Amino acid sequence: MKSTGKLVVLGSINADHILNLEHFPTPGETVTGQGYQVAFGGKGANQAVAAGRSGAEIAFIACVGDDDTGSRVCKQLASDNIDTAPIRTINDEATGVALIFVNGAGENVIGIHAGANAALTPELVEAEQQKIAEASALLMQLESPLESVLAAAKIAHQHQTKVILNPAPACELSDELLALLDMITPNETEAEKLTGVRVETDEDAAKAAHVLHGKGIDTVIITLGSRGVWLSEKGSGKRVPGFKVKAVDTIAAGDTFNGALVTALLEDKPMEDAVRFAHAAAAIAVTRKGAQPSVPWRKEIDEFLQQQR
Ligand code: RIB
């Protein structure tokens, strides 16, 4: 990695409307829930917050609407140690919205209204070229237009900025984009979408990782829920287990893992230590409700890790 240690995150910002239900409604069914809350979320913003709170020097490229939510979320992100200068306000657009049901087992289903996130065009990405070029790493997800993700990856690749993609939500991707990535972090569903390999066992994860290495990606980390992750570097793979905690809500667990992982790598932590650090951050997040309200600060992650010794 370059020695600047700087991170750029490019991605979405949403207001999450969260409702807890005993079970998810089936088509035609109405279920009365409890604990309705509105909290800041969006995969990009969650990962930016995880990086900012865990100690990275980070700038965030994103779009909000010209509404009250947009201005409030920008203030919140700035207080999370994030350089918000590259966040654009889009006229006559609403800030993105996510409608989220959480069931009794802590699982969630999510519907998205992209709103201003859809206005993050390749032209806006080009305007932030210098930030991407100066950074050591660029972290992205797939709640932003694909052509903009590709444009950012091209700029980063050209300037030796490492490109890390968390390919969520699941989507087929071009070989052109995959070849520009240094690291990819799919979950089991996303790995299957990208490789055609159904991931249920460690052997399946190794197979899926092999396909992704074949596309030109050096590091593949497949997240396996409570089983931890499959970490594969240039074809040599192993499972790194996570920490056992009582999950109340898994919203943003993957986002927290990604933001903390990249932060640790930018501090030159060895890969397995970085994965352990990210596991700790995600473990804390699942014990709390909501997306950004659940993301831990550095001190909490360090204390959690110390308690595991
Ligand atoms: O990954 C969790 C996030 O997905 C939520 O915060 C929601 O906004 C959706 O983007």
XYZ file of N, CA and C and ligand atoms in Angstrom, residues 12-18 39-47 96-100 108 110-112 117 143 166 168-169 250-256 290-292, ligand 1:
130
model
N -23.201 4.631 -0.619
C -24.558 5.143 -0.386
C -24.754 5.717 1.007
N -25.779 6.566 1.083
C -26.254 7.084 2.375
C -27.767 6.848 2.400
N -28.259 6.218 3.444
C -29.710 6.006 3.581
C -30.193 6.414 4.963
N -31.473 6.738 5.032
C -32.148 6.786 6.331
C -32.842 5.440 6.469
N -32.484 4.677 7.491
C -33.068 3.341 7.690
C -34.323 3.448 8.555
N -35.440 2.924 8.046
C -36.672 2.833 8.842
C -36.789 1.376 9.273
N -36.599 1.137 10.560
C -36.447 -0.240 11.037
C -37.636 -0.632 11.908
N -32.882 5.417 11.774
C -31.456 5.628 12.105
C -30.681 5.796 10.808
N -29.524 6.425 10.887
C -28.715 6.599 9.681
C -28.084 5.273 9.274
N -28.084 5.017 7.952
C -27.519 3.780 7.426
C -27.027 3.987 6.005
N -27.140 2.942 5.201
C -26.560 2.957 3.850
C -25.222 2.246 3.921
N -24.993 1.309 3.009
C -23.767 0.503 3.124
C -22.503 1.358 3.079
N -22.501 2.369 2.188
C -21.318 3.225 2.089
C -21.089 3.994 3.373
N -22.150 4.632 3.857
C -22.019 5.444 5.075
C -21.649 4.571 6.278
N -22.252 3.380 6.362
C -21.917 2.501 7.496
C -20.441 2.129 7.482
N -19.917 1.841 6.293
C -18.501 1.446 6.194
C -17.591 2.637 6.476
N -31.447 8.864 0.235
C -31.836 7.454 0.103
C -32.561 6.931 1.340
N -33.420 5.937 1.101
C -34.212 5.358 2.199
C -34.103 3.831 2.146
N -33.992 3.211 3.306
C -34.058 1.744 3.386
C -35.182 1.362 4.345
N -36.055 0.467 3.904
C -37.138 -0.047 4.761
C -36.707 -1.435 5.233
N -36.565 -1.596 6.535
C -35.930 -2.813 7.069
C -36.839 -3.501 8.086
N -32.562 -9.859 8.918
C -33.283 -8.721 8.344
C -33.576 -8.913 6.860
N -34.440 -6.154 3.509
C -34.300 -4.716 3.253
C -34.821 -4.356 1.862
N -35.606 -3.282 1.771
C -35.997 -2.689 0.485
C -35.420 -1.280 0.420
N -34.898 -0.908 -0.758
C -34.181 0.375 -0.885
C -34.888 1.325 -1.853
N -28.689 8.699 -4.031
C -27.564 7.785 -4.307
C -27.420 7.510 -5.806
N -24.324 -0.153 -3.828
C -25.573 0.624 -3.755
C -25.427 1.933 -4.527
N -16.740 -4.481 -1.546
C -17.697 -5.310 -0.820
C -18.911 -5.417 -1.759
N -21.945 -5.869 -2.270
C -23.276 -5.949 -1.671
C -24.072 -4.702 -2.039
N -25.388 -4.858 -2.392
C -26.107 -6.116 -2.501
C -25.666 -6.924 -3.722
N -28.399 -7.925 13.146
C -27.178 -8.028 12.317
C -27.057 -6.900 11.288
N -27.933 -5.902 11.338
C -27.845 -4.793 10.366
C -26.459 -4.152 10.488
N -25.795 -3.997 9.343
C -24.490 -3.320 9.269
C -23.336 -4.114 9.880
N -23.549 -5.392 10.201
C -22.433 -6.201 10.717
C -21.355 -6.324 9.637
N -21.787 -6.633 8.410
C -20.832 -6.757 7.302
C -20.156 -5.423 7.008
N -20.923 -4.347 7.089
C -20.342 -3.014 6.833
C -19.284 -2.682 7.885
N -19.593 -2.991 9.130
C -18.640 -2.711 10.206
C -17.368 -3.528 9.994
N -29.733 -1.326 15.082
C -29.570 -0.300 14.057
C -28.247 -0.397 13.325
N -28.088 0.463 12.315
C -26.860 0.442 11.519
C -25.799 1.302 12.211
N -25.748 2.596 11.906
C -24.671 3.419 12.479
C -24.698 3.510 14.009
O -25.860 -3.118 5.183
C -26.896 -2.526 5.914
C -27.442 -1.361 5.152
O -28.059 -1.833 3.987
C -28.528 -0.602 5.888
O -28.013 0.428 6.692
C -29.421 -0.111 4.771
O -29.388 1.256 4.580
C -28.971 -0.864 3.531
O -28.275 -0.041 2.697
